[in-house]
Coordinates of C-alpha atoms in Angstrom, one line a residue:
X1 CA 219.4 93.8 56.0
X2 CA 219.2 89.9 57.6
X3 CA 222.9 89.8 56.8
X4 CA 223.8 92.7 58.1
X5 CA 221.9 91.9 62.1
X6 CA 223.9 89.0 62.7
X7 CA 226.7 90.4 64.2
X8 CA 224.6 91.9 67.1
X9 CA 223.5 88.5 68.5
X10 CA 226.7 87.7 70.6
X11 CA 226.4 91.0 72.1
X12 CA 222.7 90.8 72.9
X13 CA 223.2 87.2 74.4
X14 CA 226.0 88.7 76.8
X15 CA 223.2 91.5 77.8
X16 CA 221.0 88.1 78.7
X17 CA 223.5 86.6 80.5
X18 CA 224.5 89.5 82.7
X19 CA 220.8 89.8 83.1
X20 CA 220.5 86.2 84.9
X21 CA 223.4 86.3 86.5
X22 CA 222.9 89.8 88.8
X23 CA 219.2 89.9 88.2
X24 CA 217.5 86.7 87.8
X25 CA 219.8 84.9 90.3
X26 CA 219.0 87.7 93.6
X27 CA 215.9 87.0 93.3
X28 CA 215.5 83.5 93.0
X29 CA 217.3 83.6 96.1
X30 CA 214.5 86.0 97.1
X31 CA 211.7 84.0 96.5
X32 CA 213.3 80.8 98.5
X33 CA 213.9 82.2 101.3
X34 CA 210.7 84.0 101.8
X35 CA 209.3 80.5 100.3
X36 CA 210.9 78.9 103.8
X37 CA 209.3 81.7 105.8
X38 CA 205.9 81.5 104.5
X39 CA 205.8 78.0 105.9
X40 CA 207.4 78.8 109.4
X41 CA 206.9 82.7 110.4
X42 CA 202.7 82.8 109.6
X43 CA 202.6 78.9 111.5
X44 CA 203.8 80.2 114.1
X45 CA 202.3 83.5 114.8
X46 CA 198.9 81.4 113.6
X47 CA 199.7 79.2 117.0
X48 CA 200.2 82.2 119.1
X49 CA 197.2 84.0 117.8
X50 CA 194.8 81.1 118.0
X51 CA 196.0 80.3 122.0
X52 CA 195.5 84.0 122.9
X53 CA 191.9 84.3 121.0
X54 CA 190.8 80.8 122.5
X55 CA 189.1 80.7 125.6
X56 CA 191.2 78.2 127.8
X57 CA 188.9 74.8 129.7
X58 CA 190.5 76.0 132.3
X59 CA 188.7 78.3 134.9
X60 CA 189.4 82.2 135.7
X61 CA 193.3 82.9 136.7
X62 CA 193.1 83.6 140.7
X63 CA 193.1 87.1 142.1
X64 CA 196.2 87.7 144.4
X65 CA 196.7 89.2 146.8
X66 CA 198.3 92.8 147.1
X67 CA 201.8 91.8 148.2
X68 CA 205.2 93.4 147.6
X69 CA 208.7 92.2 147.4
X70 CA 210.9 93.5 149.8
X71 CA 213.3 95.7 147.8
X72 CA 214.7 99.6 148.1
X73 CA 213.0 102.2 145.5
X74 CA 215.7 101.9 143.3
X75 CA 216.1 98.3 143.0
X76 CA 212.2 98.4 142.4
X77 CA 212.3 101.3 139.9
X78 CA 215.5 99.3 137.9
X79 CA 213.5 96.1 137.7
X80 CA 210.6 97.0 136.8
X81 CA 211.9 98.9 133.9
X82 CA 213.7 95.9 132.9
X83 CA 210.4 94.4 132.1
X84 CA 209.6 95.1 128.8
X85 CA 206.2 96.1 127.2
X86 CA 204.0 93.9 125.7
X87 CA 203.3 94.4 122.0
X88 CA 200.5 93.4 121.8
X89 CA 197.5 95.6 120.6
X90 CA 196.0 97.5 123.7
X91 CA 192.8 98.7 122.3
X92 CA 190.3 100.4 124.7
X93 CA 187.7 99.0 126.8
X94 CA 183.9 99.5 125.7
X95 CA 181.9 101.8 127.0
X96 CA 180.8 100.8 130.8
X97 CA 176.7 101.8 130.8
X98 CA 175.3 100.9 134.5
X99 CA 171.7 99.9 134.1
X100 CA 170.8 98.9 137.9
X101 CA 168.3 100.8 140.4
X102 CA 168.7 104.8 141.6
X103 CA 169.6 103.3 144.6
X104 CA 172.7 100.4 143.1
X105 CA 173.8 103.7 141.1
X106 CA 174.2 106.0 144.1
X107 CA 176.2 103.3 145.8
X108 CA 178.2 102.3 142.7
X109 CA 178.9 106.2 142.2
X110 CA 180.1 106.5 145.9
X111 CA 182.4 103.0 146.0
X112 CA 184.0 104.0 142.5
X113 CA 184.9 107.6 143.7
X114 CA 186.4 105.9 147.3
X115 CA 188.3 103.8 144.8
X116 CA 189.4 106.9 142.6
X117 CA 190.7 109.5 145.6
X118 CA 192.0 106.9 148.3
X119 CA 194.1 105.2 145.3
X120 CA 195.1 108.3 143.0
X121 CA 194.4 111.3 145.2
X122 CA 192.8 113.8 144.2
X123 CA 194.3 113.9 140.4
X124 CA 192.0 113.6 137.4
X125 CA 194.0 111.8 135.4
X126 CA 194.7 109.0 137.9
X127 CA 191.3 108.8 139.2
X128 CA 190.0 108.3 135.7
X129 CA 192.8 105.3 135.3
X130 CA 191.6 104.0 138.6
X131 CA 188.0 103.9 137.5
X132 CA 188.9 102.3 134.0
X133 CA 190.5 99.2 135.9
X134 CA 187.7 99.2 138.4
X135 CA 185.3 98.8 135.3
X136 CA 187.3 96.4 133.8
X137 CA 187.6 94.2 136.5
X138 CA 183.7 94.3 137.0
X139 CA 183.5 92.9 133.5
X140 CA 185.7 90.0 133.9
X141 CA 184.9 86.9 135.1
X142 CA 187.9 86.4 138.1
X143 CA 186.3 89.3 140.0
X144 CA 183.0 89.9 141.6
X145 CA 180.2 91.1 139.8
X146 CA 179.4 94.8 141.0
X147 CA 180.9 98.0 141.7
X148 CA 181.4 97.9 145.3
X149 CA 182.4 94.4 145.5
X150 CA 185.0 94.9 143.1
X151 CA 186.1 97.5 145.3
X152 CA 186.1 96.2 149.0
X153 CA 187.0 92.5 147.7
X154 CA 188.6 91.5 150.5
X155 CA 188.3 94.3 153.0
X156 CA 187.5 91.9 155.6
X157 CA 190.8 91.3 155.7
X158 CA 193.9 92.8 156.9
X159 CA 196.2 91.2 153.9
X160 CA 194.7 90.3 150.8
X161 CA 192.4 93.1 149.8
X162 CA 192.5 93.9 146.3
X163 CA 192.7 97.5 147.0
X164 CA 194.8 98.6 149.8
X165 CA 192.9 101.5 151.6
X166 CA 190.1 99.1 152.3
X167 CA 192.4 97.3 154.7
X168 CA 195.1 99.5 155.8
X169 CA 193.2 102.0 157.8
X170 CA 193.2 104.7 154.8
X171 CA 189.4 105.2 155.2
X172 CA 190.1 106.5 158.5
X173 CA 190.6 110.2 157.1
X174 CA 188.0 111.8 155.1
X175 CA 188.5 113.7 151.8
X176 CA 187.5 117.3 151.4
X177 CA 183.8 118.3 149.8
X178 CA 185.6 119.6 147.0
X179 CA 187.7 116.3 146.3
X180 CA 185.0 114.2 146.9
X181 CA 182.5 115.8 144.4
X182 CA 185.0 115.7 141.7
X183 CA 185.6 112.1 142.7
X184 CA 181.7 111.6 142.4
X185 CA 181.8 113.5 139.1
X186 CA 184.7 111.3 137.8
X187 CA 182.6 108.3 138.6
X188 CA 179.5 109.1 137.0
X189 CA 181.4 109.7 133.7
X190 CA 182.6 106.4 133.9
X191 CA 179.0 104.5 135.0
X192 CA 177.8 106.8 132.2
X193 CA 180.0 105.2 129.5
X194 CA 183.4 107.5 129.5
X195 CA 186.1 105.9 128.7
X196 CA 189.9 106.3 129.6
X197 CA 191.5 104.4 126.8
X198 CA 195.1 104.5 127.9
X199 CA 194.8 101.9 130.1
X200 CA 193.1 99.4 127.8
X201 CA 191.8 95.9 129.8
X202 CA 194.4 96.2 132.4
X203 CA 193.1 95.0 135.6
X204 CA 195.9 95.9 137.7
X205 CA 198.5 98.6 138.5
X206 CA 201.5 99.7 140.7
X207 CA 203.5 102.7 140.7
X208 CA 207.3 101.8 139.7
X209 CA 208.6 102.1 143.2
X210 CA 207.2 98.5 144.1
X211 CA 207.2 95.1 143.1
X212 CA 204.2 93.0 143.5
X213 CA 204.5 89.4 143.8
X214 CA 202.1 89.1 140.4
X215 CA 204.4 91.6 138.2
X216 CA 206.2 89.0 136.2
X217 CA 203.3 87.0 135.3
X218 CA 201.3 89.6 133.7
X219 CA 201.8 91.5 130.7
X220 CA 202.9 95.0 131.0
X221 CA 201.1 97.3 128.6
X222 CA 201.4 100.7 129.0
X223 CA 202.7 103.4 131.6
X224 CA 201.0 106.5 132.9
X225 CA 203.2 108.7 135.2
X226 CA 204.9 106.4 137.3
X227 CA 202.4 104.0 137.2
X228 CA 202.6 100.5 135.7
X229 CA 199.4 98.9 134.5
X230 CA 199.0 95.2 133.9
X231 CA 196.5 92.8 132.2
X232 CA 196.5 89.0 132.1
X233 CA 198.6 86.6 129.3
X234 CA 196.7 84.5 127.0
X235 CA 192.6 84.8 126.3
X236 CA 192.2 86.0 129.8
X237 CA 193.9 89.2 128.6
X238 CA 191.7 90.2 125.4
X239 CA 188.5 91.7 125.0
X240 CA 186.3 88.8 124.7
X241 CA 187.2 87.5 128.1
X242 CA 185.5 90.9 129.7
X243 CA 181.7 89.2 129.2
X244 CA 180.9 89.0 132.6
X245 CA 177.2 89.6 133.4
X246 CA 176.7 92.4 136.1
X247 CA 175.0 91.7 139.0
X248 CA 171.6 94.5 139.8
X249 CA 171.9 94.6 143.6
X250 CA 175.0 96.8 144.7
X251 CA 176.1 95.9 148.6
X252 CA 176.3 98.3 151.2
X253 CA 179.1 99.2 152.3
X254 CA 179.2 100.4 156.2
X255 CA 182.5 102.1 156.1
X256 CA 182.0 104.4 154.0
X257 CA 178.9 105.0 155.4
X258 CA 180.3 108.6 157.4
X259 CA 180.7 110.3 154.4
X260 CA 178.1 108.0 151.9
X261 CA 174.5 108.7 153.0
X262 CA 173.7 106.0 150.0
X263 CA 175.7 103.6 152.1
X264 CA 173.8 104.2 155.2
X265 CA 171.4 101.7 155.0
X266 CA 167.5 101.8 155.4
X267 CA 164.5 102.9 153.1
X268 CA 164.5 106.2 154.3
X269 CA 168.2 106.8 153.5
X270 CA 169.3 109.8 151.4
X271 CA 170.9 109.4 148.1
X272 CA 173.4 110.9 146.8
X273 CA 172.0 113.3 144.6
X274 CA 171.6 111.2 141.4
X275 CA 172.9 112.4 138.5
X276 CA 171.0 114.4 135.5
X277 CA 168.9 112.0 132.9
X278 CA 168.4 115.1 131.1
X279 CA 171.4 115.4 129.2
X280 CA 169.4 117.2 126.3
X281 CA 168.6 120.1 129.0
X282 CA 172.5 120.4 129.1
X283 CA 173.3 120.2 126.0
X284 CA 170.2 122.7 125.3
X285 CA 171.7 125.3 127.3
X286 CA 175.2 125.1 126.2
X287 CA 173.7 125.7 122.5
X288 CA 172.7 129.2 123.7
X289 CA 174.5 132.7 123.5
X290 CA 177.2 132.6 125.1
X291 CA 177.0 135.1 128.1
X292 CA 179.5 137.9 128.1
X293 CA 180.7 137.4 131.4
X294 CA 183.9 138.2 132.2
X295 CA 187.0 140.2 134.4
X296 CA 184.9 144.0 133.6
X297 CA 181.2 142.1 135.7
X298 CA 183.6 141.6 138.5
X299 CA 181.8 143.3 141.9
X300 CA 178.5 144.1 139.7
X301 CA 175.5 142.5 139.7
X302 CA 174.0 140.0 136.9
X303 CA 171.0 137.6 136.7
X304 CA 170.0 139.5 139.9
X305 CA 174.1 138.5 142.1
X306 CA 176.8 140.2 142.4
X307 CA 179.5 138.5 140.8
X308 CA 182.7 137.9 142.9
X309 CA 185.2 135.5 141.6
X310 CA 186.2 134.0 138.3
X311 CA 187.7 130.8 138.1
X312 CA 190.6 130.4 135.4
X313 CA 188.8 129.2 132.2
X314 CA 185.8 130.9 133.1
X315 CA 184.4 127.7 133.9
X316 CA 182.9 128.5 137.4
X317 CA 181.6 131.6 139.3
X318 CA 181.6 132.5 142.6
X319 CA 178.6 135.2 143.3
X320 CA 176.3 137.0 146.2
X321 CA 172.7 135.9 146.5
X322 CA 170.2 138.8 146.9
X323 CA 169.1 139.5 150.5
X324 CA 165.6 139.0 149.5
X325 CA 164.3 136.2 146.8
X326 CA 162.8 132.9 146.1
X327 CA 165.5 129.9 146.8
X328 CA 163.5 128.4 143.7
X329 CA 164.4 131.2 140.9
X330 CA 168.3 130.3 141.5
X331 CA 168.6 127.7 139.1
X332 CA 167.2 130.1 136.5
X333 CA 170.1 132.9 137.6
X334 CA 172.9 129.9 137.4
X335 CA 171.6 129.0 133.7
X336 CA 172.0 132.7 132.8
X337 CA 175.8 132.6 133.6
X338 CA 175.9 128.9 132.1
X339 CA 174.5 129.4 129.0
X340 CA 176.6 128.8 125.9
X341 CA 179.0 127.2 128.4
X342 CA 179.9 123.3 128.0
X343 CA 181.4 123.1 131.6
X344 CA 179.4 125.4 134.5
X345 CA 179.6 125.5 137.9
X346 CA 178.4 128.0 140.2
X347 CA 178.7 128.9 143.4
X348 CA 176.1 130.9 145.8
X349 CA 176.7 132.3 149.1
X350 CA 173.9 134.8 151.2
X351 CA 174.9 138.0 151.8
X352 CA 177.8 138.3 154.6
X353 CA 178.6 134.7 153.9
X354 CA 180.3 135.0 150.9
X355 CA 184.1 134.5 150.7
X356 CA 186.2 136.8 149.1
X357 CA 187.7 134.7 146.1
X358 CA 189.4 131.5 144.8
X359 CA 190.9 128.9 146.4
X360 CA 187.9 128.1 149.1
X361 CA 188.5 126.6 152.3
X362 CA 186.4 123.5 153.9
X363 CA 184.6 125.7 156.3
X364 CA 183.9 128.6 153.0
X365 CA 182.3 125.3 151.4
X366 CA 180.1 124.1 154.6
X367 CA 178.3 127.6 154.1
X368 CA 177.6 127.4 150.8
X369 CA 174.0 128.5 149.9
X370 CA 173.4 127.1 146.4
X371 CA 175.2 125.3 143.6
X372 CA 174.7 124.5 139.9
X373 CA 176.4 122.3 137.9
X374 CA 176.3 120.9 134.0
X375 CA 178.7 118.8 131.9
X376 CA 177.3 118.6 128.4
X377 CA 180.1 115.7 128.2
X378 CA 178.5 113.7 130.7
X379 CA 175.0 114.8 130.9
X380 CA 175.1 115.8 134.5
X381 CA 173.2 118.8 135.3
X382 CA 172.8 119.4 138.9
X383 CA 171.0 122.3 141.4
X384 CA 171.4 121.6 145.1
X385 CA 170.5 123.9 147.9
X386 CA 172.1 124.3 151.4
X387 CA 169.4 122.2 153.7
X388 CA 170.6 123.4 156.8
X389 CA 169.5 126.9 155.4
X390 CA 167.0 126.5 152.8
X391 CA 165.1 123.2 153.5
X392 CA 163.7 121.3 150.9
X393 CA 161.0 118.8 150.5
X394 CA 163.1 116.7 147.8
X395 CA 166.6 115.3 149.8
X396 CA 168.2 114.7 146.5
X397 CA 168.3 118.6 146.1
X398 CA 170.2 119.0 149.6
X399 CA 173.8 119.2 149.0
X400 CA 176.4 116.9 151.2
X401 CA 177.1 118.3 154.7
X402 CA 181.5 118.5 155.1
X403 CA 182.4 115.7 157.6
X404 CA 185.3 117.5 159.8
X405 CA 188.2 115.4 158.6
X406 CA 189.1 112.6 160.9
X407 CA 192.9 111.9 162.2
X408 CA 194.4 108.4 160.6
X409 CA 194.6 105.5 162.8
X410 CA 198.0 104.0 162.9
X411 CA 199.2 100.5 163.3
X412 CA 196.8 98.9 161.4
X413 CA 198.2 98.5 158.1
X414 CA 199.6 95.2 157.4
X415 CA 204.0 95.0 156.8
X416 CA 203.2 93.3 153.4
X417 CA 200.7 96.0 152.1
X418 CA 202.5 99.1 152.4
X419 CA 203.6 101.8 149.7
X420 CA 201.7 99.8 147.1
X421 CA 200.1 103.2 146.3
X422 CA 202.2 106.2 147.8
X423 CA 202.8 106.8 151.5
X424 CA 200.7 109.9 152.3
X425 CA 196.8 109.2 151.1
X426 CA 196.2 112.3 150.0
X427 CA 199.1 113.4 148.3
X428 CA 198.3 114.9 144.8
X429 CA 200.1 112.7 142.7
X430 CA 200.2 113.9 139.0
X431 CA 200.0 111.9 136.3
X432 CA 201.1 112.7 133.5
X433 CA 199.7 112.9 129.6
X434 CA 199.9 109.1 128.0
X435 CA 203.3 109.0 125.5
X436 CA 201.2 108.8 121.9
X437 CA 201.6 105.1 120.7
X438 CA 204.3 105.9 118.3
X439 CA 206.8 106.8 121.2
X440 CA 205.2 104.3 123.8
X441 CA 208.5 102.0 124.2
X442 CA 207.4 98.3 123.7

């Protein structure tokens, strides 16, 4: 049987050498060449890595000031899309958890939600982006340490103010009650720890119709609407660098002070209504029954009201207070509609007051009677009573009085500040839903 084998050994040495020769032979080659990368690819993006994660001697890059190029729309829009993204990671910012006095918080609130609505309008979306960069910027160690100075860096001038309706005679018209509250609301969320993760650690923006003079030395890294956000190269850039210690006392902040009774100055100032610290009251009412409340209550009475309006969602009621009553057992009627409800708001007029239905007007507002409010995502729950007709010893239960808006100075922007934002104030601008990361172009 030995005898007889020997004949297959030429064939089985061909089988090896074919076997080297288209098997052996690729990937040698293989294993060189990723031998040579190994010792130049990982060196090199070690190098990178290790610059952008250590902090620099070097102090805090400056703060610019808000200046555009001088360029039509479209050669704006074409050049900045030129720019690419960066791809590098743009994880979100922690959460943001204000810890200073009643007072710093009502004054924080009110300078974040000027910043929101005199940058994005009254748009939820964009206000929350405008709040995330304010946050940021708080945090990091090129910017002054509070809320409001973030804000009004600069205001004292007519160029170079880090936000442009603190110089360019925006804050000369006042938003409505109903914008500003959800302004105020957006706030809170934000000094309460909400995040908007889109925007990562950017600390600046621009919509894609303008070129600042800073564009091109900042990464780009991600786009919401037509906005462009931005955040600093190098360590500057990443998480760690947003340490900064906040400072306790917030500033006042005079011009504001029309429409900010926290900004007014003075021990005896009233606050804005501070929000809830009972978040587990909220929560405890939205874990009840829900109420069957719906088109068929329309015009009857519940909780003691009559029910007038529904808004889409079912979110917020519009109703008739009873001739006759205690102002006090209102909240108790409000949780009746509320319960079982994550969002609530509701809205009480005295009889011959009311309006009749959705959208209200300022002056429908101005007359309002009573309001309740909860947000189990926040915490905020809220009761606040018309002063002018139901006073109460407590000023942090009085709602805001509407400010008759005030006509826009003109002339006093500066040439080099203009349409870093949009041109009308108060123009709703949408933004749109964030690409997912998958489809985000980088």
């Amino acid at each position: 049987m030995h005898s007889s084998s020997l004949p297959h050994w030429p064939t089985l040495l061909c089988w090896i050498v074919w076997a080297l020769l288209f098997v052996g032979l690729p990937m040698g080659v293989a294993s060189w060449e990723s031998r040579q990368r190994s010792g130049d690819v990982p060196a090199h993006f070690a190098a990178a890595v290790a610059a952008r994660m250590t902090r620099p001697p070097t102090p805090p890059p400056p703060v610019e000031p808000v200046q555009v190029y001088a360029l039509e729309r479209d050669q704006a829009v074409a050049l900045n899309s030129a720019i690419p993204f960066s791809r590098d990671p743009n994880p979100a910012a922690r959460p943001f958890l204000f810890s200073g006095s009643e007072m710093d918080l009502a004054r924080a609130v009110d300078c974040l939600a000027a910043a929101e609505i005199y940058e994005a309008g009254d748009d939820a979306v964009g206000e929350q982006a405008v709040a995330q960069v304010v946050l940021n910027r708080v945090r990091h160690p090129a910017f002054p340490k509070t809320v409001c100075g973030v804000v009004f860096q600069g205001q004292e001038r007519r160029t170079g103010c880090q936000f442009t309706f603190s110089c360019d005679g925006a804050l000369a018209r006042t938003p409505s009650q109903a914008a500003w509250a959800r302004a105020q609301e957006i706030a809170r969320g934000a000094l309460a720890g909400k995040v908007y993760r889109p925007v990562g650690h950017a600390t600046h923006y621009h919509t894609d119709w303008v070129v600042p003079y800073w564009s091109d030395s900042l990464d780009k890294i991600t786009a919401v609407g037509t906005h462009l956000f931005f955040r600093w190269r190098g360590w500057w850039g990443t998480p760690p660098a947003f340490r900064q210690s906040i400072d306790k006392g917030e500033p006042l902040i005079g011009r504001i002070a029309r429409f900010s009774p926290a900004h007014k100055g003075g021990p005896d100032a009233p606050l804005t209504p501070p929000p809830v610290l009972t978040a587990e009251a909220a929560a405890a009412l939205a874990a009840k029954p829900l109420q069957a409340i719906g088109a068929e209550s329309l015009g009857k009475t519940v909780a003691g009201v009559r029910l007038i309006a529904i808004a889409p969602g079912a979110k917020s009621f519009l109703v008739e207070l009873p001739g006759s009553g205690a102002a006090d057992s209102w909240p108790a009627m409000a949780q009746t509609f509320c319960a079982g409800r994550a969002e609530c708001r509701i809205m009480a007029w005295r009889p011959g007051t009311v309006p009749a239905g959705l959208p209200l007007s300022d002056g429908q507002m101005a007359t309002m009677s009573f309001a309740y409010i909860h947000n189990t995502g926040s915490g905020l729950q809220r009761a606040l009573w018309n002063c002018a007709q139901t006073p109460r010893a407590a000023k942090g239960e009085c709602m805001r009085q509407r400010i008759p808006t005030v006509t826009p100075t003109t002339g006093v922007a500066e040439p080099g500040l203009s349409g870093v934002r949009r041109k009308e104030r108060f123009e709703t601008v949408k933004i749109a839903p964030v690409t997912p990361a998958s489809e985000t172009p980088k």
